Short mmCIF file of N, CA and C in Angstrom, two decimals:
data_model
loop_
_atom_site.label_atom_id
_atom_site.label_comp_id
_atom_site.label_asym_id
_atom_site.label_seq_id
_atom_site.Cartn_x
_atom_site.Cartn_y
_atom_site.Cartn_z
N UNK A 1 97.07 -61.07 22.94
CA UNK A 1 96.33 -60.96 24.19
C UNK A 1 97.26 -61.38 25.31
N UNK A 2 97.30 -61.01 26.30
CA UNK A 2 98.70 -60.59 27.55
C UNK A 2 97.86 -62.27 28.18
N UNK A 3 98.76 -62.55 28.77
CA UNK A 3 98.19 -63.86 29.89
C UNK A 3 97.05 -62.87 30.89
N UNK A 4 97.35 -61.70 31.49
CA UNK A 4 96.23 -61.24 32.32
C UNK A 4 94.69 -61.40 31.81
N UNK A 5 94.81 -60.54 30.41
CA UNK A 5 93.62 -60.63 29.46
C UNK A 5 92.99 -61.89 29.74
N UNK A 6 93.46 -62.66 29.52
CA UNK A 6 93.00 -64.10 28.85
C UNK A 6 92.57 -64.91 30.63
N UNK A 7 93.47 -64.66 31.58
CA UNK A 7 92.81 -65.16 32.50
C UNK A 7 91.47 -64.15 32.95
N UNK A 8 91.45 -63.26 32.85
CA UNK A 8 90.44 -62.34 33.05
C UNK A 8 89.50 -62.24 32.31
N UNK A 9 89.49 -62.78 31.38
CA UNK A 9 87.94 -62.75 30.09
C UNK A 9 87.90 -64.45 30.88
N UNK A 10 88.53 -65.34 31.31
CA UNK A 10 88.00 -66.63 31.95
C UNK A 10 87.02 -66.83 32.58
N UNK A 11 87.78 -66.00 33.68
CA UNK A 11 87.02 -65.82 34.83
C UNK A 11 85.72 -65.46 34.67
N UNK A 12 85.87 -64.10 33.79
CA UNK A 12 84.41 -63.27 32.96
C UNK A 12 83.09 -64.52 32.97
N UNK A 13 84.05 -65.57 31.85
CA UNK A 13 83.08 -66.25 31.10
C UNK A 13 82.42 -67.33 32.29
N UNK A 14 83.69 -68.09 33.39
CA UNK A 14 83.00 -69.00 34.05
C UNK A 14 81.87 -68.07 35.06
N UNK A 15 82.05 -67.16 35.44
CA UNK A 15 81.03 -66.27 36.00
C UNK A 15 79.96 -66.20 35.47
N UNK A 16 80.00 -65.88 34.22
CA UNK A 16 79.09 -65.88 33.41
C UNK A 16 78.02 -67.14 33.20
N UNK A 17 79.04 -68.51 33.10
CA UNK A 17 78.02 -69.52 32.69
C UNK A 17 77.47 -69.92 34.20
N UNK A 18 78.23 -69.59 35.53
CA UNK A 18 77.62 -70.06 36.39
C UNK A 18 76.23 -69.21 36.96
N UNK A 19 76.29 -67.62 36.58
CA UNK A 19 74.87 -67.60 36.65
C UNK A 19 73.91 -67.87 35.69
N UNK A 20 74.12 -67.95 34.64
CA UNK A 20 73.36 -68.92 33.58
C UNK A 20 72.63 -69.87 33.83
N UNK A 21 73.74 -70.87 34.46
CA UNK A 21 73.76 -72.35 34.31
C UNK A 21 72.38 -73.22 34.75
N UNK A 22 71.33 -72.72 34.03
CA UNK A 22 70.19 -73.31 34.36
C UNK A 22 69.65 -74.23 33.34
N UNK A 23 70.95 -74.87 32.28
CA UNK A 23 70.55 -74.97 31.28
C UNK A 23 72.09 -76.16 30.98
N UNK A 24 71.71 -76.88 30.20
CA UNK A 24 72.84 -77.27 29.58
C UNK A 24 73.45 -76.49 28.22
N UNK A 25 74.56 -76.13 28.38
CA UNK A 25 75.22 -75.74 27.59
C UNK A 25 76.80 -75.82 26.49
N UNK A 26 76.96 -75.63 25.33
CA UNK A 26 78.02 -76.13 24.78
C UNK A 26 78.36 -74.87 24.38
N UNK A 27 79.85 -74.91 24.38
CA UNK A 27 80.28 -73.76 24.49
C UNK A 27 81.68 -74.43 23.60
N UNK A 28 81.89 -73.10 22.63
CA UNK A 28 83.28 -73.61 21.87
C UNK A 28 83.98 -72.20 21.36
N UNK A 29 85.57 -72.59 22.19
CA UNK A 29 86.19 -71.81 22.72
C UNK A 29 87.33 -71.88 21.51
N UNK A 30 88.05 -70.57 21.22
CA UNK A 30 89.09 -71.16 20.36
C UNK A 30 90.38 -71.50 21.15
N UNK A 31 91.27 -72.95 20.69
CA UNK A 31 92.51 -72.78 21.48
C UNK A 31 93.46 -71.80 21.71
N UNK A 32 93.44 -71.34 22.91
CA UNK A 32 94.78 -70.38 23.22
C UNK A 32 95.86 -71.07 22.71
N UNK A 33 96.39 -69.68 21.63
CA UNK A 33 97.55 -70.14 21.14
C UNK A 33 97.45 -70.86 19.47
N UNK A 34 96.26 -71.32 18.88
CA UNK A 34 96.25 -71.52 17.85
C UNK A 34 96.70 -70.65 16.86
N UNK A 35 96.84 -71.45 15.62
CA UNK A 35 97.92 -71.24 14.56
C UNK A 35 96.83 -71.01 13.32
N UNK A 36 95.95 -71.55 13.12
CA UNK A 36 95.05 -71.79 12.02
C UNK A 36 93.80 -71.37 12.45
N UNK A 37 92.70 -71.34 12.04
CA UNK A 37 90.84 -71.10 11.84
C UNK A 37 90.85 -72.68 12.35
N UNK A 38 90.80 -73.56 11.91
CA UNK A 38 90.28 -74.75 12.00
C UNK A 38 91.05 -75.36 13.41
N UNK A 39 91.39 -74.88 13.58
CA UNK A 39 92.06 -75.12 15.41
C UNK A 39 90.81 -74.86 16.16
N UNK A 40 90.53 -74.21 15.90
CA UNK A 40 89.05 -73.00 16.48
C UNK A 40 87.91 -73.45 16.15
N UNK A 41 87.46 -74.23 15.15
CA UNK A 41 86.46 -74.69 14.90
C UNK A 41 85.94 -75.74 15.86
N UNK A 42 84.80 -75.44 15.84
CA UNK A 42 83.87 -76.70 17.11
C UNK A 42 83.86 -77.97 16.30
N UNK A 43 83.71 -79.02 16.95
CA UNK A 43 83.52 -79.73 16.37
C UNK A 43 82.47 -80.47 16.91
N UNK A 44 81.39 -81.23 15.93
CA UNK A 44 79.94 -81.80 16.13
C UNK A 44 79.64 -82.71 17.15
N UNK A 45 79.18 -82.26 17.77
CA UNK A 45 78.10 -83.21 19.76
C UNK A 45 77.01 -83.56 19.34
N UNK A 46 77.04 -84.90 20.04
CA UNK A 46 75.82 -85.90 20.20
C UNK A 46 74.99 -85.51 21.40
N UNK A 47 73.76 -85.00 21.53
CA UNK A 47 73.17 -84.19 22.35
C UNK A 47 72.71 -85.73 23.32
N UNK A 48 72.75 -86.06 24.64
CA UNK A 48 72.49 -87.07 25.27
C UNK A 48 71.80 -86.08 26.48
N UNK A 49 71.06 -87.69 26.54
CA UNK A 49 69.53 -86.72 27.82
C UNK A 49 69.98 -87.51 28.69
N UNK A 50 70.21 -86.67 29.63
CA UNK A 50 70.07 -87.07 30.78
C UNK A 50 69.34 -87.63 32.17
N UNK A 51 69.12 -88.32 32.50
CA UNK A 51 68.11 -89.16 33.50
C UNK A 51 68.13 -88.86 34.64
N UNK A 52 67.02 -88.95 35.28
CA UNK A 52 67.29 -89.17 36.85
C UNK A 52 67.57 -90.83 37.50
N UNK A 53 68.45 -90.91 38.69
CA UNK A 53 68.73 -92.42 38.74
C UNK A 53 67.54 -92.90 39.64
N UNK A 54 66.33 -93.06 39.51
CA UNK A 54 65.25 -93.23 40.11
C UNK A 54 64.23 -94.02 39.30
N UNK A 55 63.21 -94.49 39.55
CA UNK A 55 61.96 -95.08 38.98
C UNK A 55 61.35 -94.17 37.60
N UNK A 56 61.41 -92.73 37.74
CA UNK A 56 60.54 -92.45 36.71
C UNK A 56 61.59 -92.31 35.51
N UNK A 57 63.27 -92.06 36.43
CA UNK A 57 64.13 -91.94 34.88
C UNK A 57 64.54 -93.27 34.23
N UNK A 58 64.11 -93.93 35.23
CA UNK A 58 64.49 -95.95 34.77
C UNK A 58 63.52 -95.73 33.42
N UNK A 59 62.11 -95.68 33.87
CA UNK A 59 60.98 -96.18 32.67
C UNK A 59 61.51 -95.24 31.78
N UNK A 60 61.36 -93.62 31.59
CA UNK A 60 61.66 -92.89 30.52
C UNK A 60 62.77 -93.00 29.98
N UNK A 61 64.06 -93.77 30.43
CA UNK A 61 65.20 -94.11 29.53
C UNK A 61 64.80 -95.42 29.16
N UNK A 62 64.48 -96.12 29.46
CA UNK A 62 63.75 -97.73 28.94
C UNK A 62 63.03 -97.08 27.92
N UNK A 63 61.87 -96.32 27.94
CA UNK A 63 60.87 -96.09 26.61
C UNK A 63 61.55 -95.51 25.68
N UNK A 64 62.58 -94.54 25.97
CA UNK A 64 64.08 -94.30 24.58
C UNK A 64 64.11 -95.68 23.99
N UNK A 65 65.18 -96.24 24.66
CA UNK A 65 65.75 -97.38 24.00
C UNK A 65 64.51 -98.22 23.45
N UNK A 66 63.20 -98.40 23.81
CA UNK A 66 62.40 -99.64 23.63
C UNK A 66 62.00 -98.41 22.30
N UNK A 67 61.61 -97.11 21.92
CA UNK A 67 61.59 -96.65 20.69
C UNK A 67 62.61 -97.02 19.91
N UNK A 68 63.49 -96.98 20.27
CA UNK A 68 64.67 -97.35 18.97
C UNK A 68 64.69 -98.56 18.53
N UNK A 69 64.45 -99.47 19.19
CA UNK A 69 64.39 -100.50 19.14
C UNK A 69 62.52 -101.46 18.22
N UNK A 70 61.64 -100.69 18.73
CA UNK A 70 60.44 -101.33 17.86
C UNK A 70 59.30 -101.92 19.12
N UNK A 71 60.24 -101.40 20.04
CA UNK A 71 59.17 -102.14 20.99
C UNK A 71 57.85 -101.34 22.02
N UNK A 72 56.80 -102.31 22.31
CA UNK A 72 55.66 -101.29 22.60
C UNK A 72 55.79 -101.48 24.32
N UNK A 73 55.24 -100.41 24.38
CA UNK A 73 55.10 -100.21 25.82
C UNK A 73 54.48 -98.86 26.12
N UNK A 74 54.01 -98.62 27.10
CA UNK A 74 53.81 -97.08 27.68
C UNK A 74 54.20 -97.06 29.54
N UNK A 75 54.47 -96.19 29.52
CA UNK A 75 55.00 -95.51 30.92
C UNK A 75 54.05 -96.05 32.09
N UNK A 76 52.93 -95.75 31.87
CA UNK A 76 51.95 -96.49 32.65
C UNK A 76 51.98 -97.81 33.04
N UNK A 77 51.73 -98.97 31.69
CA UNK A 77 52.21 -100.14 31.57
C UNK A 77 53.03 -100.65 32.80
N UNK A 78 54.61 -99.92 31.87
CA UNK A 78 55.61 -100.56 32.79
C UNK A 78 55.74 -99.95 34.35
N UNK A 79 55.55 -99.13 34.59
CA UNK A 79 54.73 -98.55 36.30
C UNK A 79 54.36 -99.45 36.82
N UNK A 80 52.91 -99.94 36.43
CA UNK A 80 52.25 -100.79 36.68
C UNK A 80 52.36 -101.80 37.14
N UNK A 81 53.35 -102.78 36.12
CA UNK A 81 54.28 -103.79 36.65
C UNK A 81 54.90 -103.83 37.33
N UNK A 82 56.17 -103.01 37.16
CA UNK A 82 57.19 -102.87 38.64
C UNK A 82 56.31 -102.83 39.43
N UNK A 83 55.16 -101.74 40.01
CA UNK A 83 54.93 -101.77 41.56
C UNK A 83 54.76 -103.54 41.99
N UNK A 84 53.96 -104.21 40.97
CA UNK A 84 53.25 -105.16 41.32
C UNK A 84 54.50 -106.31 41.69
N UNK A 85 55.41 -106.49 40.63
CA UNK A 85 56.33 -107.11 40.57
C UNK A 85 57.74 -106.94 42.03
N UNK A 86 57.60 -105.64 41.75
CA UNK A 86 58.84 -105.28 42.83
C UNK A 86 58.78 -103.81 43.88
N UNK A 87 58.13 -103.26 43.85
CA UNK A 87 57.63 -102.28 44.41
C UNK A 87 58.87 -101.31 44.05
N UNK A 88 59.27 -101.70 42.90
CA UNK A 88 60.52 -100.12 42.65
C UNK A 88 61.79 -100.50 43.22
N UNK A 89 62.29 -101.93 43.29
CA UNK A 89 63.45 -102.25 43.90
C UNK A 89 64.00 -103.26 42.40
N UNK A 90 65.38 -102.00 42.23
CA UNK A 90 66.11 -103.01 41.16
C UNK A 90 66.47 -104.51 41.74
N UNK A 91 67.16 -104.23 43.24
CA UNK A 91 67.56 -105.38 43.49
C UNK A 91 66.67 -107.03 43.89
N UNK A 92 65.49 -106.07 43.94
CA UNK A 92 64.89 -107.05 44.39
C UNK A 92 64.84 -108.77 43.97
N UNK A 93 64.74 -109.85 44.76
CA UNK A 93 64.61 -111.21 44.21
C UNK A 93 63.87 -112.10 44.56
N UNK A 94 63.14 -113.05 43.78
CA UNK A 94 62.03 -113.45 44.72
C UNK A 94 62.88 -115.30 44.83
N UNK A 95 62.80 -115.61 45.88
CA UNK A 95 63.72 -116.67 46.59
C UNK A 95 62.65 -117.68 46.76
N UNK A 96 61.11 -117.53 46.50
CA UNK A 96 60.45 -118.46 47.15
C UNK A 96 59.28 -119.41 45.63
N UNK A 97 58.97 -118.62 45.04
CA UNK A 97 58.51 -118.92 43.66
C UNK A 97 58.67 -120.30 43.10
N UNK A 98 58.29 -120.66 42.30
CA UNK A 98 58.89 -122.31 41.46
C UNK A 98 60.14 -122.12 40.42
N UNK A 99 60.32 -120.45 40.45
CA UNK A 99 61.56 -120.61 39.21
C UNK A 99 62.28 -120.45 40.23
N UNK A 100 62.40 -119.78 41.49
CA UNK A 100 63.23 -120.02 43.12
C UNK A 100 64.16 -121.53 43.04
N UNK A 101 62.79 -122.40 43.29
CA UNK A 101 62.74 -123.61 43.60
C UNK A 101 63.52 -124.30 42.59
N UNK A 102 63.41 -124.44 41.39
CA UNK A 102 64.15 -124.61 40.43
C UNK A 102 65.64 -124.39 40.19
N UNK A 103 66.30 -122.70 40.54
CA UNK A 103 67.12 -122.74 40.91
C UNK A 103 67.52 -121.43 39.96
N UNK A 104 66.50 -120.80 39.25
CA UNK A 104 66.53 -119.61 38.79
C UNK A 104 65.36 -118.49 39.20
N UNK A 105 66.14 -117.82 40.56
CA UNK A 105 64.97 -116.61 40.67
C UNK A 105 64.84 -115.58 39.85
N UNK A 106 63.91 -114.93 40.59
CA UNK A 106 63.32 -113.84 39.38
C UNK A 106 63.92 -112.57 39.86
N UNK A 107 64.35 -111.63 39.12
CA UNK A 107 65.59 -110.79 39.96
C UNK A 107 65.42 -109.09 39.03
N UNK A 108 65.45 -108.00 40.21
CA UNK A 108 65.19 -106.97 39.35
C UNK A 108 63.98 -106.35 39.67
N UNK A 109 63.89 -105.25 38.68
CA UNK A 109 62.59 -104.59 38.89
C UNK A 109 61.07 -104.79 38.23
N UNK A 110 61.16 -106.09 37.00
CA UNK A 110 59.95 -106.44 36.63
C UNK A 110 60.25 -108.26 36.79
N UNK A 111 61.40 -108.25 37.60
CA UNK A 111 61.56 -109.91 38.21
C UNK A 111 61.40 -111.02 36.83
N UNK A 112 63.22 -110.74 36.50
CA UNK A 112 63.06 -111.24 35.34
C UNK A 112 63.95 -112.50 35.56
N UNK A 113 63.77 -114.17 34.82
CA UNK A 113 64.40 -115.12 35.00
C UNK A 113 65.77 -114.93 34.16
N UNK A 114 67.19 -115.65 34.73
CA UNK A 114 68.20 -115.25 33.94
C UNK A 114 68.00 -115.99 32.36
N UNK A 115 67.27 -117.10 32.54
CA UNK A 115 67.44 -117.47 30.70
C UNK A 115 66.37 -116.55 29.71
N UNK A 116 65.37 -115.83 30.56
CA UNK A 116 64.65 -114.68 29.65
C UNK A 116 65.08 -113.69 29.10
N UNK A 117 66.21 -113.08 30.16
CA UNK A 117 66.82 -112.24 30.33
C UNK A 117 67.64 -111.79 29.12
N UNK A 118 68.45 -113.32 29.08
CA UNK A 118 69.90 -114.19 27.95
C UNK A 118 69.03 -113.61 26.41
N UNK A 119 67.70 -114.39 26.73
CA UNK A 119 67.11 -114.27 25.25
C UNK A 119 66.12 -113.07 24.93
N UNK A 120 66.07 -112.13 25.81
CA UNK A 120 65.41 -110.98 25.51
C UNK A 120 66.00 -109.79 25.52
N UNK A 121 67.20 -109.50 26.19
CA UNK A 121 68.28 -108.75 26.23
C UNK A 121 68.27 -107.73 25.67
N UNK A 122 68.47 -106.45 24.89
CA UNK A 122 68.45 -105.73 24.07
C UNK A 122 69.98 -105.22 24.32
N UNK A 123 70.76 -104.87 22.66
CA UNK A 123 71.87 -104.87 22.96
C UNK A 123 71.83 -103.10 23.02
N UNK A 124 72.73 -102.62 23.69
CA UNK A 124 72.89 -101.39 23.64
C UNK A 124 72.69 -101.06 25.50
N UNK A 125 71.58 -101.92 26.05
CA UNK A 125 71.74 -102.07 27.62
C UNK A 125 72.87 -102.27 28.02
N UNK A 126 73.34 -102.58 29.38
CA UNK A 126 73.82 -103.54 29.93
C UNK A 126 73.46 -104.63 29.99
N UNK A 127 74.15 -106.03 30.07
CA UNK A 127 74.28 -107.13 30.18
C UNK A 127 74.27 -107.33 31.88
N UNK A 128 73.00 -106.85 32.57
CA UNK A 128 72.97 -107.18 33.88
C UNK A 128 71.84 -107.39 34.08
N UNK A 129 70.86 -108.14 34.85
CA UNK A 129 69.50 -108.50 34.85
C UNK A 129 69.25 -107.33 35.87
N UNK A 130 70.21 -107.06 36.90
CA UNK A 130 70.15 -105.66 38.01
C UNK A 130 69.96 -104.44 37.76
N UNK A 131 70.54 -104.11 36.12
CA UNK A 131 70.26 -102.95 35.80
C UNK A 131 69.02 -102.26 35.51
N UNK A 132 68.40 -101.12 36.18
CA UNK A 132 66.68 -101.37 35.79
C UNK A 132 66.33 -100.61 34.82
N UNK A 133 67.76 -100.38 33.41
CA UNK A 133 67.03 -100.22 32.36
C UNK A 133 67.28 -101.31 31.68
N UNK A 134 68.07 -101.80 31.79
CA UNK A 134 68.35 -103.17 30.83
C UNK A 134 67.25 -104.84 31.73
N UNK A 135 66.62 -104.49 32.78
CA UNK A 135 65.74 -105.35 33.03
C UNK A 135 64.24 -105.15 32.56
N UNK A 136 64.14 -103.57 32.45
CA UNK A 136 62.63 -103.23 31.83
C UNK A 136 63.03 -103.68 30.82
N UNK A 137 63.59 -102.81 29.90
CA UNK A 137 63.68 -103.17 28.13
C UNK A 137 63.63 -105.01 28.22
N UNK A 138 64.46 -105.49 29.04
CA UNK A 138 64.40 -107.45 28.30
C UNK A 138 62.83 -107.33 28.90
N UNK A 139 62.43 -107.45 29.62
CA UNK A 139 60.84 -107.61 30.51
C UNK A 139 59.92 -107.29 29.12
N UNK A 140 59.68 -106.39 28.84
CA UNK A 140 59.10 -105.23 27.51
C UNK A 140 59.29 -106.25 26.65
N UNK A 141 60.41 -106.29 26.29
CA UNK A 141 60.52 -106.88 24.72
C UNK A 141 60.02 -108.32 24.69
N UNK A 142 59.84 -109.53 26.26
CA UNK A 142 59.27 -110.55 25.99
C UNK A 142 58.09 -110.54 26.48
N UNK A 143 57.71 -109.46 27.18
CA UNK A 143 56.00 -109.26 27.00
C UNK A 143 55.27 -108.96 25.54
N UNK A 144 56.30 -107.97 25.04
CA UNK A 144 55.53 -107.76 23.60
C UNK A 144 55.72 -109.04 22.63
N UNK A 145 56.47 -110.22 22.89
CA UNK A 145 56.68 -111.36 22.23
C UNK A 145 55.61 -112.32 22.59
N UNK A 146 55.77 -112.23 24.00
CA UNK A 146 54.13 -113.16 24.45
C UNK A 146 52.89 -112.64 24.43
N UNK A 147 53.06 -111.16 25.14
CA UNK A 147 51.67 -110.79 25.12
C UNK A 147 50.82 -109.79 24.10
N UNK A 148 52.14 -108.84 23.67
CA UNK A 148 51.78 -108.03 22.42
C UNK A 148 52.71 -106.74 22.67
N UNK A 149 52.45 -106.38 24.47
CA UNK A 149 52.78 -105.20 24.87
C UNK A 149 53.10 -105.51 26.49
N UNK A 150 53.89 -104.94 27.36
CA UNK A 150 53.69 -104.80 28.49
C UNK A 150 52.56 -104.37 29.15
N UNK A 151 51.94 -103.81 28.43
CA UNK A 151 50.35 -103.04 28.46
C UNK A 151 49.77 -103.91 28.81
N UNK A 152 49.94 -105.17 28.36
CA UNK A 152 48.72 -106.32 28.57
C UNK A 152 48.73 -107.28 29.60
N UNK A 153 49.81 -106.84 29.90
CA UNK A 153 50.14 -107.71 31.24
C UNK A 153 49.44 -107.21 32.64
N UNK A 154 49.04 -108.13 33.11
CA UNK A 154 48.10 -108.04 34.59
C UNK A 154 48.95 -108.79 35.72
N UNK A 155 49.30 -109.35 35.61
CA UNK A 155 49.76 -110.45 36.78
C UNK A 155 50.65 -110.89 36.48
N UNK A 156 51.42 -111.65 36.81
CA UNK A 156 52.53 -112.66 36.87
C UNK A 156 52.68 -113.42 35.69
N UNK A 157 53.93 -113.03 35.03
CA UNK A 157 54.14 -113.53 33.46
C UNK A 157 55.30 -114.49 32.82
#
């Protein structure tokens, strides 16, 4: 196949996937220039979902991980909380409280203390109390330790 060919079936193809492209797609190409079949062979993808960086893709990547993990919760639930807790602000911190006063605020989107945090953690998150999937999932996992579920939570926990 001439170098023209080959840039010209390219072009073909990125044309191609860009009117497509309504879709995620994997595509396996053989190397230009291979020597063998197994040059050419695809090799096996881990299909990963993608999120939106917002409130509803926070909870639905939290309820991933809190499935893998064993833990209960529903979408609603943790909704619920955040508004009450933080109105949808990862960063949020509350400065005035008795764990304030103490000298550990409550920080995040379900306003979590840093030693809850330490001991509720789920590994596979981040290790940031800011992050608002790794603050739902620790939040989740010591509601379902105290209360059963995030579900059950009403107020201030």
């Amino acid at each position: 196949m001439s170098a023209l060919h080959r840039f010209t079936s390219m072009r073909r193809l990125t044309r191609t996937l860009a009117v497509a492209g309504t879709g995620a797609a994997v595509l396996a190409l053989p190397v230009i220039g291979a020597t063998s079949a197994s040059a050419a062979t695809p090799t096996a993808t881990k299909a990963v979902t993608a999120y939106p960086n917002n409130l509803d893709g926070w909870i639905r990547e939290s309820l991933s991980v809190m499935a893998q993990n064993g833990i209960p919760g529903t979408y609603d639930g943790i909704y619920r909380n955040v508004m009450r807790e933080s109105s949808g602000n990862p960063s949020a911190v509350n400065n005035w409280d008795s764990n304030a006063l103490a000298g550990t605020p409550s920080k995040g989107l379900l306003q979590v203390i840093d030693p809850t945090f330490a001991a509720y953690h789920v590994p596979g998150t981040l290790y940031d109390p800011y992050d608002p999937v790794a603050n739902i999932v620790a939040a989740c996992n010591y509601a379902a330790a105290r209360y059963g579920s995030i579900d059950n939570v009403f107020g201030a926990y």
